[in-house]
Coordinates of C-alpha atoms in Angstrom, one line a residue:
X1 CA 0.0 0.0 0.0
X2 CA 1.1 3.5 -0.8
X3 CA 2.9 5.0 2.3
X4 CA 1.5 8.7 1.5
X5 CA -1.7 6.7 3.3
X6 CA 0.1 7.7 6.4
X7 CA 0.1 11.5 6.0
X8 CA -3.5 12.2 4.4
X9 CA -5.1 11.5 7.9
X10 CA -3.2 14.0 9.0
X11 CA -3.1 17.1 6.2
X12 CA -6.9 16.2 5.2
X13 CA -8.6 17.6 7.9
X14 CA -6.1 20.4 8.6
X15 CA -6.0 21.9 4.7
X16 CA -9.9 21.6 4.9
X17 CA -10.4 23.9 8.3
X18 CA -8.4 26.4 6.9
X19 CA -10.3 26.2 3.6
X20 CA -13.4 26.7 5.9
X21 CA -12.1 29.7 7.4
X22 CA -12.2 31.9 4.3
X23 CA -16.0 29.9 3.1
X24 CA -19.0 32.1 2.9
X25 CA -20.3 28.5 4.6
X26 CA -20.1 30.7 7.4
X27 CA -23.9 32.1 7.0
X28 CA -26.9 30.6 8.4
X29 CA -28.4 29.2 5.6
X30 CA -25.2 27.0 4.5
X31 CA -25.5 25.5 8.2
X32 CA -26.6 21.8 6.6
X33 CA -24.1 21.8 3.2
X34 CA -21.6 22.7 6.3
X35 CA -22.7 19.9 8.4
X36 CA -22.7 17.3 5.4
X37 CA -19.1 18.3 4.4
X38 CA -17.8 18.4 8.1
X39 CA -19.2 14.8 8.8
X40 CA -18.4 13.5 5.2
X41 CA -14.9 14.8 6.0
X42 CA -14.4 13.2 9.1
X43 CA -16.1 9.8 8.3
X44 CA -13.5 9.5 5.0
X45 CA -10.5 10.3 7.1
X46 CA -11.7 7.9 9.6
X47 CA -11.9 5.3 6.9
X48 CA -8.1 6.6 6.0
X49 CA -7.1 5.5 9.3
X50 CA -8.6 2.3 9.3
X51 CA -7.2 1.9 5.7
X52 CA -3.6 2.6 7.1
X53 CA -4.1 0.4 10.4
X54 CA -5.5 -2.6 8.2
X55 CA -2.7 -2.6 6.0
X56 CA -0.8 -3.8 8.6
X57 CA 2.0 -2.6 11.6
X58 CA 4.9 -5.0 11.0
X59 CA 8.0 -3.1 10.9
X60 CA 6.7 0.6 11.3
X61 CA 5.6 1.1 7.9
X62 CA 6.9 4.8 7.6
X63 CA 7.1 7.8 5.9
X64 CA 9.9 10.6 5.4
X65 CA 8.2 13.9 4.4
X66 CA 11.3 16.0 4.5
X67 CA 14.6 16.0 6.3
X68 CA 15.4 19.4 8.8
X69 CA 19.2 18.5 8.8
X70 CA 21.1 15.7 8.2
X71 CA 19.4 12.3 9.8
X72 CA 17.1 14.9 11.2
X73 CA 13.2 14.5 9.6
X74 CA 9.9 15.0 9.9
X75 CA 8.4 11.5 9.4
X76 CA 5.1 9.7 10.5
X77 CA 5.5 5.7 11.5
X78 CA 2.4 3.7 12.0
X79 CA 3.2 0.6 14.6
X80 CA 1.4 -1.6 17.0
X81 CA 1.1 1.6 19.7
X82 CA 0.5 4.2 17.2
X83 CA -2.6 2.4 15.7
X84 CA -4.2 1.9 19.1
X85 CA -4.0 6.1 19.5
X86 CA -4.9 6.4 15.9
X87 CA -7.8 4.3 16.0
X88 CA -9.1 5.3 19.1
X89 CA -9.3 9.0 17.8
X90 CA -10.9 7.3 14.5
X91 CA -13.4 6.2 16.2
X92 CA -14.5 9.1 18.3
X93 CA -14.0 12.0 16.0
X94 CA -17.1 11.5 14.0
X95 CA -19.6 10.8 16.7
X96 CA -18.2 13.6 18.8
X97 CA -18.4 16.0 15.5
X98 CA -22.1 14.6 15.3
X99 CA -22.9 16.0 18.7
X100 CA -21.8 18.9 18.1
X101 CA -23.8 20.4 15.3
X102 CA -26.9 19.9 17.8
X103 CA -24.8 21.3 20.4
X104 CA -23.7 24.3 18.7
X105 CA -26.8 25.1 16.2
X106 CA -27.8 28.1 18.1
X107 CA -24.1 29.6 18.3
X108 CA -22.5 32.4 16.6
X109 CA -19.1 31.6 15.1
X110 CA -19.7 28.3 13.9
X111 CA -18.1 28.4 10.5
X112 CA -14.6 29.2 12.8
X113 CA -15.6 26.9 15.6
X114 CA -15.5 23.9 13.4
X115 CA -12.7 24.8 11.3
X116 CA -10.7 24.4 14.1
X117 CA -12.2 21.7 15.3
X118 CA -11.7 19.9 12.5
X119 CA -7.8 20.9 12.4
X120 CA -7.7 19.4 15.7
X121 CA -8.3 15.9 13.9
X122 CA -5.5 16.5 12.0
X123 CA -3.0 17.2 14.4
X124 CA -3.5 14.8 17.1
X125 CA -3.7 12.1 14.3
X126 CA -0.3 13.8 13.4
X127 CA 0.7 12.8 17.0
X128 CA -0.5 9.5 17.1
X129 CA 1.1 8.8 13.7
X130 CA 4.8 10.5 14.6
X131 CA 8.0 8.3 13.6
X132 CA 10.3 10.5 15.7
X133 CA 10.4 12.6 18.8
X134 CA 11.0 15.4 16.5
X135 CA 7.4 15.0 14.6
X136 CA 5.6 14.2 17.9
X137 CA 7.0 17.8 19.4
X138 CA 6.2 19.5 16.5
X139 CA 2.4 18.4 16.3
X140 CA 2.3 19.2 20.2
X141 CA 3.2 22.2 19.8
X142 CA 0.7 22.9 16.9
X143 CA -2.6 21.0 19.3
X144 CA -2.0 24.0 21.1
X145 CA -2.1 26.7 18.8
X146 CA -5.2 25.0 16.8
X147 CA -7.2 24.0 20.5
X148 CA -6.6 27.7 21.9
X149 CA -9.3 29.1 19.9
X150 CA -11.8 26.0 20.9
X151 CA -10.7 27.2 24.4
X152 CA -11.5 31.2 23.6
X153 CA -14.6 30.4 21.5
X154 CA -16.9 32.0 24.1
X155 CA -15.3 35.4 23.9
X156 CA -16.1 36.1 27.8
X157 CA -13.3 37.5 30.5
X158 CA -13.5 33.5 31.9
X159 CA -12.8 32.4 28.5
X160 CA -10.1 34.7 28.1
X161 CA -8.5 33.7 31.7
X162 CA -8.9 30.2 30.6
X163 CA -7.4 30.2 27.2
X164 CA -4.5 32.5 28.8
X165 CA -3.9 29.1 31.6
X166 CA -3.9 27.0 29.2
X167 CA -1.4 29.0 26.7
X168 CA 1.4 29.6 29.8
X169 CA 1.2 26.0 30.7
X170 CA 1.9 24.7 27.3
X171 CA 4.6 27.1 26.6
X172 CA 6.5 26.0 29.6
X173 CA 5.8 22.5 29.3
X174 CA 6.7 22.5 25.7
X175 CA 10.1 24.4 26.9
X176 CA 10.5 21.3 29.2
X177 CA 9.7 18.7 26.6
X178 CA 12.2 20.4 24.2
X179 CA 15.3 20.2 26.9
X180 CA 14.0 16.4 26.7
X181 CA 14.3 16.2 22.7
X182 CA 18.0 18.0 22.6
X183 CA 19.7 15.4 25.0
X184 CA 17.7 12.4 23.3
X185 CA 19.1 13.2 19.7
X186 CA 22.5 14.1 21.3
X187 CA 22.9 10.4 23.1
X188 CA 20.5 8.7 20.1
X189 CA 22.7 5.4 19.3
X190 CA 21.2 5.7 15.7
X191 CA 21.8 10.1 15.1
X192 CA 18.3 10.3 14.9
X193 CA 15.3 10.5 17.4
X194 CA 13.1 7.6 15.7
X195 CA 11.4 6.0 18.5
X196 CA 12.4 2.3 19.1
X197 CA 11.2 -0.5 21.1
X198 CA 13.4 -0.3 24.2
X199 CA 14.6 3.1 23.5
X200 CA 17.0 4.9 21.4
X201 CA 19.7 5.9 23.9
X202 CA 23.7 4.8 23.9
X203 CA 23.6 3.3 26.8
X204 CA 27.2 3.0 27.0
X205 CA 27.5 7.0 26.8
X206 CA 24.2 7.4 28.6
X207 CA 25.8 5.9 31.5
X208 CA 28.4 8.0 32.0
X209 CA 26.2 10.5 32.0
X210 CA 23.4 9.1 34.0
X211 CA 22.1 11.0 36.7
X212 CA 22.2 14.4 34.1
X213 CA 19.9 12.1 31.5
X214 CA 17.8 11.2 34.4
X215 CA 17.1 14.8 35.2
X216 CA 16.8 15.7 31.6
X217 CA 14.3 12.1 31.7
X218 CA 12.2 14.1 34.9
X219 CA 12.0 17.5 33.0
X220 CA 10.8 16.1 30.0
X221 CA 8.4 13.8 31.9
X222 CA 7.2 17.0 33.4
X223 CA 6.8 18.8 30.5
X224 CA 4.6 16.4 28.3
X225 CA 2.6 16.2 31.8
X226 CA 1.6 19.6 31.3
X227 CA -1.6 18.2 28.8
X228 CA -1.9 15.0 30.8
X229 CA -2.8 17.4 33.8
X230 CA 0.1 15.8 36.1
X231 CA 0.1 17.8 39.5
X232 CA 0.9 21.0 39.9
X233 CA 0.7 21.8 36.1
X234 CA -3.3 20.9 36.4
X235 CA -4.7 24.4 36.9
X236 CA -5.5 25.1 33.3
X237 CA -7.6 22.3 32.7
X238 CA -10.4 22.8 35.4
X239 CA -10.6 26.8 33.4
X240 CA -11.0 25.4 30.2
X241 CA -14.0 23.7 31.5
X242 CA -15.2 27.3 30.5
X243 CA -15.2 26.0 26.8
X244 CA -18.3 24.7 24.4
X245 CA -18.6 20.8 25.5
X246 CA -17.8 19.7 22.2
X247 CA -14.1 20.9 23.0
X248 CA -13.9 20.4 26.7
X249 CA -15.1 16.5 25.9
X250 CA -12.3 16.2 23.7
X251 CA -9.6 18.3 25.5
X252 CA -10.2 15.8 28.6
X253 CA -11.0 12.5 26.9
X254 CA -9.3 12.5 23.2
X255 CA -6.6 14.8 22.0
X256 CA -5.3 17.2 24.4
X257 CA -5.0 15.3 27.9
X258 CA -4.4 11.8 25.6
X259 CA -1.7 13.7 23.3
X260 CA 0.2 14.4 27.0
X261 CA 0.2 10.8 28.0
X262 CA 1.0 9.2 24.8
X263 CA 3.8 11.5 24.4
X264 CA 4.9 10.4 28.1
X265 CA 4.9 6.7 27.0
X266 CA 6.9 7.3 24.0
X267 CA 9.3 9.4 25.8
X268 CA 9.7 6.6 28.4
X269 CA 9.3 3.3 26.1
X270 CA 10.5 4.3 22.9
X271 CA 12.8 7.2 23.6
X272 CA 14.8 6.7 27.1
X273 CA 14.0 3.0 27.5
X274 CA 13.2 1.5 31.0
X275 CA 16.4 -1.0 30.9
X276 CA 17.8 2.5 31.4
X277 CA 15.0 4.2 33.7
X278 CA 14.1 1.2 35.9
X279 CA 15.3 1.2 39.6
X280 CA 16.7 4.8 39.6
X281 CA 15.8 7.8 41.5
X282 CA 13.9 9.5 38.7
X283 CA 11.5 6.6 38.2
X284 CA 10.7 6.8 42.1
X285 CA 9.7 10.6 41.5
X286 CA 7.5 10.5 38.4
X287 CA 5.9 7.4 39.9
X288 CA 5.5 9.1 42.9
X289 CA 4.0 12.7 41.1
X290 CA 1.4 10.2 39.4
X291 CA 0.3 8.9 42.9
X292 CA 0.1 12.2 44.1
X293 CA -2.2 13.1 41.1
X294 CA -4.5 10.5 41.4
X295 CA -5.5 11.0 45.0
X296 CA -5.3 15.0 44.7
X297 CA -7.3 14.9 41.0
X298 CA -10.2 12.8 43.3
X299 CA -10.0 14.6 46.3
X300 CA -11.1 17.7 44.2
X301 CA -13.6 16.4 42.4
X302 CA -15.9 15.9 45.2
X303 CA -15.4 19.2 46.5
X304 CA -16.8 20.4 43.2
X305 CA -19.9 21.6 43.2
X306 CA -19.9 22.6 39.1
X307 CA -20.8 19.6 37.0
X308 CA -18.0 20.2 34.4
X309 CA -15.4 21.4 36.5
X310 CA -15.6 18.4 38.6
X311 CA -15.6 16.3 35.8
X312 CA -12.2 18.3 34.9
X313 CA -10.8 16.8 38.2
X314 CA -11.9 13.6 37.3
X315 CA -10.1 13.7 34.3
X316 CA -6.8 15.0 36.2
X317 CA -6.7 11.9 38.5
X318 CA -7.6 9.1 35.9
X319 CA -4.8 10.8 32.9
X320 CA -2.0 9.9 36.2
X321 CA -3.6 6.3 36.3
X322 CA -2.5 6.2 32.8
X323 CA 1.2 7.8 33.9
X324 CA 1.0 5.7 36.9
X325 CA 1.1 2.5 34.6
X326 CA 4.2 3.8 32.4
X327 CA 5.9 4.7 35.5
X328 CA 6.0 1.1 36.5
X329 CA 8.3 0.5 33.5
X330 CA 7.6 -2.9 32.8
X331 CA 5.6 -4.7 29.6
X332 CA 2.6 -5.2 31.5
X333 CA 2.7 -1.9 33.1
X334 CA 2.4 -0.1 29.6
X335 CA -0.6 -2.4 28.5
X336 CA -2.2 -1.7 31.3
X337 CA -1.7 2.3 30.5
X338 CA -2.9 1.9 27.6
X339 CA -6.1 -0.3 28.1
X340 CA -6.7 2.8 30.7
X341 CA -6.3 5.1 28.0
X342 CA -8.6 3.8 26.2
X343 CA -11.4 2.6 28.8
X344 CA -11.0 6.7 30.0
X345 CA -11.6 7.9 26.3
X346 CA -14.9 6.2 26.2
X347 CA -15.9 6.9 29.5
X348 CA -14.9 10.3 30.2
X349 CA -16.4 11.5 26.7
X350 CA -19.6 9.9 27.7
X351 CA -19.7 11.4 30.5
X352 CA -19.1 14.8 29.3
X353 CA -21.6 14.6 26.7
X354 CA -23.8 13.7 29.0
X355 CA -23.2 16.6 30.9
X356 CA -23.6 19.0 27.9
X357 CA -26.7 17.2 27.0
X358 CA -27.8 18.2 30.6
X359 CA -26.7 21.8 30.3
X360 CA -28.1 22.0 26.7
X361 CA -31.6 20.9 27.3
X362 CA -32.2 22.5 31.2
X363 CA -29.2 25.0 31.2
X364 CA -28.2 23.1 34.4
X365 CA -24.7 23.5 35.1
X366 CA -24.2 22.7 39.3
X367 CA -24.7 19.2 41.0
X368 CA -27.5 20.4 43.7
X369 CA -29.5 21.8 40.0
X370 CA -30.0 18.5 39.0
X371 CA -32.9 17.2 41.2
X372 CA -35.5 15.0 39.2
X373 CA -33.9 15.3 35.9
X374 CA -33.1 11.3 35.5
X375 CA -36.8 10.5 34.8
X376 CA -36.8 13.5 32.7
X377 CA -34.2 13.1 30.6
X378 CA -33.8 8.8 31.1
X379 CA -31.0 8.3 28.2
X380 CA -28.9 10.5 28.9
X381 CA -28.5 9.8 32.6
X382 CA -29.0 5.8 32.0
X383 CA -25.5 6.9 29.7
X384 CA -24.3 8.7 32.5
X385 CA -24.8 5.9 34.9
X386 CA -23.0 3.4 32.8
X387 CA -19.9 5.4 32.5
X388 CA -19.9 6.6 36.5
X389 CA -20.1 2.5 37.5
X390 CA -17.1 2.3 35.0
X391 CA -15.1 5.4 36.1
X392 CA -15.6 3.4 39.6
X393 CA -14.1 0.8 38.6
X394 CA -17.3 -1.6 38.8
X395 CA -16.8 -5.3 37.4
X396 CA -18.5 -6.1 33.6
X397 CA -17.7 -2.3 32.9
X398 CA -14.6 -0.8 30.8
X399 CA -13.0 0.9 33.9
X400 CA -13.2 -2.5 35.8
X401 CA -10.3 -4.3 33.3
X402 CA -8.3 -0.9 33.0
X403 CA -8.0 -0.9 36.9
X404 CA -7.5 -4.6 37.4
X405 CA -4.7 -4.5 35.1
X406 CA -3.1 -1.7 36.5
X407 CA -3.0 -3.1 40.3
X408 CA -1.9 -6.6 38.7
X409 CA 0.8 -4.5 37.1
X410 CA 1.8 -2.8 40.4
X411 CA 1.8 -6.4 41.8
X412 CA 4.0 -8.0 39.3
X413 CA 6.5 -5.2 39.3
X414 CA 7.5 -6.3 42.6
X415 CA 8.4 -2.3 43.5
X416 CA 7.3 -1.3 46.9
X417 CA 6.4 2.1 45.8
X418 CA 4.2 0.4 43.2
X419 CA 2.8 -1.4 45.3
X420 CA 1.6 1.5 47.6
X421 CA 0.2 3.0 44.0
X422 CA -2.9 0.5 44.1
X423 CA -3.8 1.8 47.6
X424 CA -4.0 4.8 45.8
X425 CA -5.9 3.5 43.2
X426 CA -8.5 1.9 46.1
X427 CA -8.7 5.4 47.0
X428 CA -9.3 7.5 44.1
X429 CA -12.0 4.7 43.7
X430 CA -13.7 5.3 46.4
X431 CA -13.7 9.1 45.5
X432 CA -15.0 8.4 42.2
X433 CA -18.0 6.6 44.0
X434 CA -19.1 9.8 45.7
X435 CA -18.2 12.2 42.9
X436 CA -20.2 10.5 40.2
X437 CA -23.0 8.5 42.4
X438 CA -23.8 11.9 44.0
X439 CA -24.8 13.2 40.9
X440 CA -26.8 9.6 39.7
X441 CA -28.3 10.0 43.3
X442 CA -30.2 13.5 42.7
X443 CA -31.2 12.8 39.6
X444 CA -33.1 9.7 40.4
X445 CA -34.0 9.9 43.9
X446 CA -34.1 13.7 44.8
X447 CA -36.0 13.2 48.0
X448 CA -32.9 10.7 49.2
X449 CA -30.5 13.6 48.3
X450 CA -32.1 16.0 50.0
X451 CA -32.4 14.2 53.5
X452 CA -28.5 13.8 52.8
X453 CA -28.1 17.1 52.2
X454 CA -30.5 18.2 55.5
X455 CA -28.3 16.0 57.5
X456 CA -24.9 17.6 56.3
X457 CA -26.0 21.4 57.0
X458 CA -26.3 22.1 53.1
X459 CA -27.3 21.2 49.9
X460 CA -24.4 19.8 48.4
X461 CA -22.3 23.0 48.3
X462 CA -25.3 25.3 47.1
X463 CA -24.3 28.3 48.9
X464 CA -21.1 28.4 47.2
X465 CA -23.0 30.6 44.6
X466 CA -24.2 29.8 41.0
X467 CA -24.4 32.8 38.3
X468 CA -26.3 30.5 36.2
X469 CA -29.2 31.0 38.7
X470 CA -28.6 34.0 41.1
X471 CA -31.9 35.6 41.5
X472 CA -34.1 33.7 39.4
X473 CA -37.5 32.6 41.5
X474 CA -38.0 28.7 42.5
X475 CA -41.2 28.5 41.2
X476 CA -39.9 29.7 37.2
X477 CA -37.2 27.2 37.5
X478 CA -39.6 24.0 38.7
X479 CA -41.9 25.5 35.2
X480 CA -39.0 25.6 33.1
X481 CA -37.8 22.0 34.1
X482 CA -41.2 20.2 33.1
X483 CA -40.1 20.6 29.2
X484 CA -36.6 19.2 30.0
X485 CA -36.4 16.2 27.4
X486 CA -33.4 14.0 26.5
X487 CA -31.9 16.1 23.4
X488 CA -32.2 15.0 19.3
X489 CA -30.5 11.8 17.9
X490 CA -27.5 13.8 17.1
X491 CA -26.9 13.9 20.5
X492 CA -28.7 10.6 21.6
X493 CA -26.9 7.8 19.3
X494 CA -23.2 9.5 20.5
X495 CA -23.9 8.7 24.0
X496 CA -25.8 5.3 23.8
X497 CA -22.2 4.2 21.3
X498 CA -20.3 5.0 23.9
X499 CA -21.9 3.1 26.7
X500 CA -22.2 0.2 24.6
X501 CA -18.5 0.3 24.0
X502 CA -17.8 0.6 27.7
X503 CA -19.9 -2.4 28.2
X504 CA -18.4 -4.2 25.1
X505 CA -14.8 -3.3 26.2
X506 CA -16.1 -5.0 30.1
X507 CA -17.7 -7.8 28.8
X508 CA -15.3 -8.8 26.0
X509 CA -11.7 -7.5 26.5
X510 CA -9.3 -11.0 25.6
X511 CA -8.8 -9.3 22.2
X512 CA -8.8 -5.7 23.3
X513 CA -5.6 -7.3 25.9
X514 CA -4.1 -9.9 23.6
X515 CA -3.2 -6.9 21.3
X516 CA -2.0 -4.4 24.4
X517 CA -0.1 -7.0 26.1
X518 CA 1.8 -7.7 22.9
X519 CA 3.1 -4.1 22.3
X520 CA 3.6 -4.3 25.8
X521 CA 6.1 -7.3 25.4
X522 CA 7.6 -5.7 21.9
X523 CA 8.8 -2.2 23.9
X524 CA 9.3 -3.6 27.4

């Protein structure tokens, strides 16, 4: 098959946004053509994808686009962990994109809004599909010039705030990640930063140098962190909860916060290599900032009172379950990350949508807002269920075989400090099962949450203020809730895909794990 397969995933959907941007599709009236050629877009580049993936992984099929200097290039790869990433994205870009146009059909801006929504496609595909550290730096640095907008897209002083978070954090992450991509091509055994089972490094002259490699190793770490949320370079991502939900779904469960920890497993697998990382100090502190993450992400979220922002939290704990696997630096450590990364795609995106189904239809954005609404709105929050008994860690759902797999992995690395990581993970589950159940609790049985509520002095953080609702009477907002309806099948088939896939993925995951475990054992 032609290898220029690899690269049309990746400049399709970025040479069409910016064609969009300068479309008269931006008026009103071109709002279906718009839609047609969005989804048509993002369904053929999907198909791409698949295309590439089915032609098979066996050797890194790649592709040199152009060399920067020397043995220096810009060149996309497609192997065993790159088609996981890839596909997963396949798969979720076109439902998200689906949601959306219900989502945003009464929005200004929309033309812009999905140019650059579609770019995103592009360049996180460019991400997953990178053949060098070089490629994969250079498409992280462009997912956050093309997601900044997303973040802005509401215009308000929030927005603004938000988008300005997210911008300083990525900058100095990227600085980080950079220092990272220097000392890797400097030691490379090969002259070049093309990522290799086991890593790339001359161990011989990496060993004299060790403990300034390990450093580099921890800053680098650090810096790809900065999109996977790892603790204390989390702030942004609870502000850009501020965003449309289209974006904020896909910031937290598909390309932004996924982008970080893929980047974290190349840098470690692929890059450094654990038969150099293993047993030294810098594994112990980026296992041990992972921990940290997953009990402090938790811990946060059910403090929360806003629906999204919690959710944000959510998302900061389970990215360092993900980190927490790579961390252990062993085979069955990274398939265990990466069944996590993709059990959390599924559910956190459902879970998100279901919240901007919520917010769509009722305008409901707090937990204590959400009395009554299950019966009202019963697909949504039977969605919603589904992926808060997964995000728990429940057995026969998704997050059930991501979890297991980890704490077997923390078992079977035989490190003490790894160990102490599933305690953490016991923990953060337990967390999960009051931040998400509290939610499923008000909805269905309001009268239950209530009496909890009474009992604790307050309803479930209400006087820390909403301006969604500040000074609007009672009795308006019980009348405006009887018309609350589950939203249109744009929005409905999305979330009822994704909680079948989190059941599928619990109920049948032998072949989801036979193919983890063996890219697993190829860069162990």
């Amino acid at each position: 098959m032609n290898e220029i397969i690899l690269a049309l995933p990746v400049f399709l959907p970025v040479l069409s946004g910016v064609v969009m941007l300068f479309h008269p599709w931006g008026r009103k009236e071109w709002d279906r053509k718009r839609e047609l050629f969005i989804e048509g877009l993002v369904v053929l580049n999907s198909l791409l994808v698949a295309a590439a993936i089915g032609g098979g992984t066996d050797g890194g099929r790649r592709l040199v686009l152009f060399r920067l200097y020397s043995t220096l290039t810009i060149m996309f790869k497609l192997d065993s962990m790159g088609s996981v990433f890839a596909g997963l994205v396949a798969f979720l870009w076109p439902l998200a994109t689906l949601y959306a146009f219900e989502y945003m059909k009464h929005e200004e801006r929309k033309n812009t809004f999905f140019a650059f929504y579609t770019m995103t496609y592009g360049i996180t595909m460019g991400i997953a599909l990178a053949g060098n550290l070089v490629t994969l730096y250079l498409f992280y640095e462009m997912l956050t010039l093309v997601t900044l907008p997303l973040v802005l897209f509401p215009l308000t002083t929030e927005a603004v705030r938000a988008g300005r978070s997210y911008l300083y954090y990525s900058i100095g992450g990227a600085a980080f990640a950079f220092i990272g991509l220097v000392f890797v091509l400097g030691f490379s055994s090969v002259g070049t930063t093309e990522f290799m089972a086991g890593g790339m490094l001359d161990l011989e002259r990496a060993m004299e140098n060790r403990n300034t490699l390990l450093f580099v190793y921890v800053l680098a770490f650090f810096g790809f962190g900065v999109k996977a949320a790892l603790f204390p370079c989390y702030r942004w991502l609870p502000k850009a909860a501020v965003a449309p939900t289209p974006v904020t779904a896909l910031l937290h469960a598909v390309a932004v916060v996924k982008s970080g920890a893929f980047a974290i497993l190349r840098l470690t697998f692929f890059s450094f290599g654990t038969q150099f990382l293993r047993g030294t100090w810098a594994q112990w502190v980026v296992m041990a900032a992972a921990m940290a993450t997953i009990a402090f992400g938790s811990t946060m979220a059910v403090r929360e009172v806003h629906w999204k922002r919690r959710l944000a939290y959510s998302t900061v704990s389970n990215l360092s379950y993900i980190l927490f696997g790579a961390t252990l630096m062993t085979p069955f450590g990274l398939a265990a990350a990466l069944s996590h990364l993709v059990a959390h795609a599924f559910m956190k995106i459902c879970a998100f949508f279901c919240a901007g189904a919520v917010m769509h239809q009722s305008g409901k954005t707090y937990i204590y807002e959400l009395d009554g609404l299950g019966k009202k709105m019963p697909v949504t929050f039977g969605c919603l269920l589904v992926s808060s008994l997964s995000l728990m860690g429940v057995p026969l759902f998704a997050g059930f075989i991501s979890k297991w797999n980890l704490a077997s992995a923390a078992f079977d690395s035989g490190s003490g400090l790894g160990i102490g990581g599933v305690a953490v993970i016991l923990y953060s589950a337990l967390m999960t099962g009051i931040y998400m159940m509290t939610v499923i609790v008000r909805a269905y049985f309001p009268s239950l949450a209530e009496k909890v509520a009474a009992g604790s002095g307050g309803r479930d953080g209400q006087n820390a203020g909403s301006p969604e609702t500040a000074g609007t009477d009672g009795q308006d907002r019980k009348n405006g809730e009887a018309a609350v309806t589950d939203p249109g099948w744009k929005m409905t088939v999305p979330l009822v895909i994704f909680a079948a896939a989190i059941l599928l993925i619990g109920l049948c995951p032998a072949h989801l794990m036979r193919l983890l475990t063996m890219i697993g054992g190829e860069a162990g």
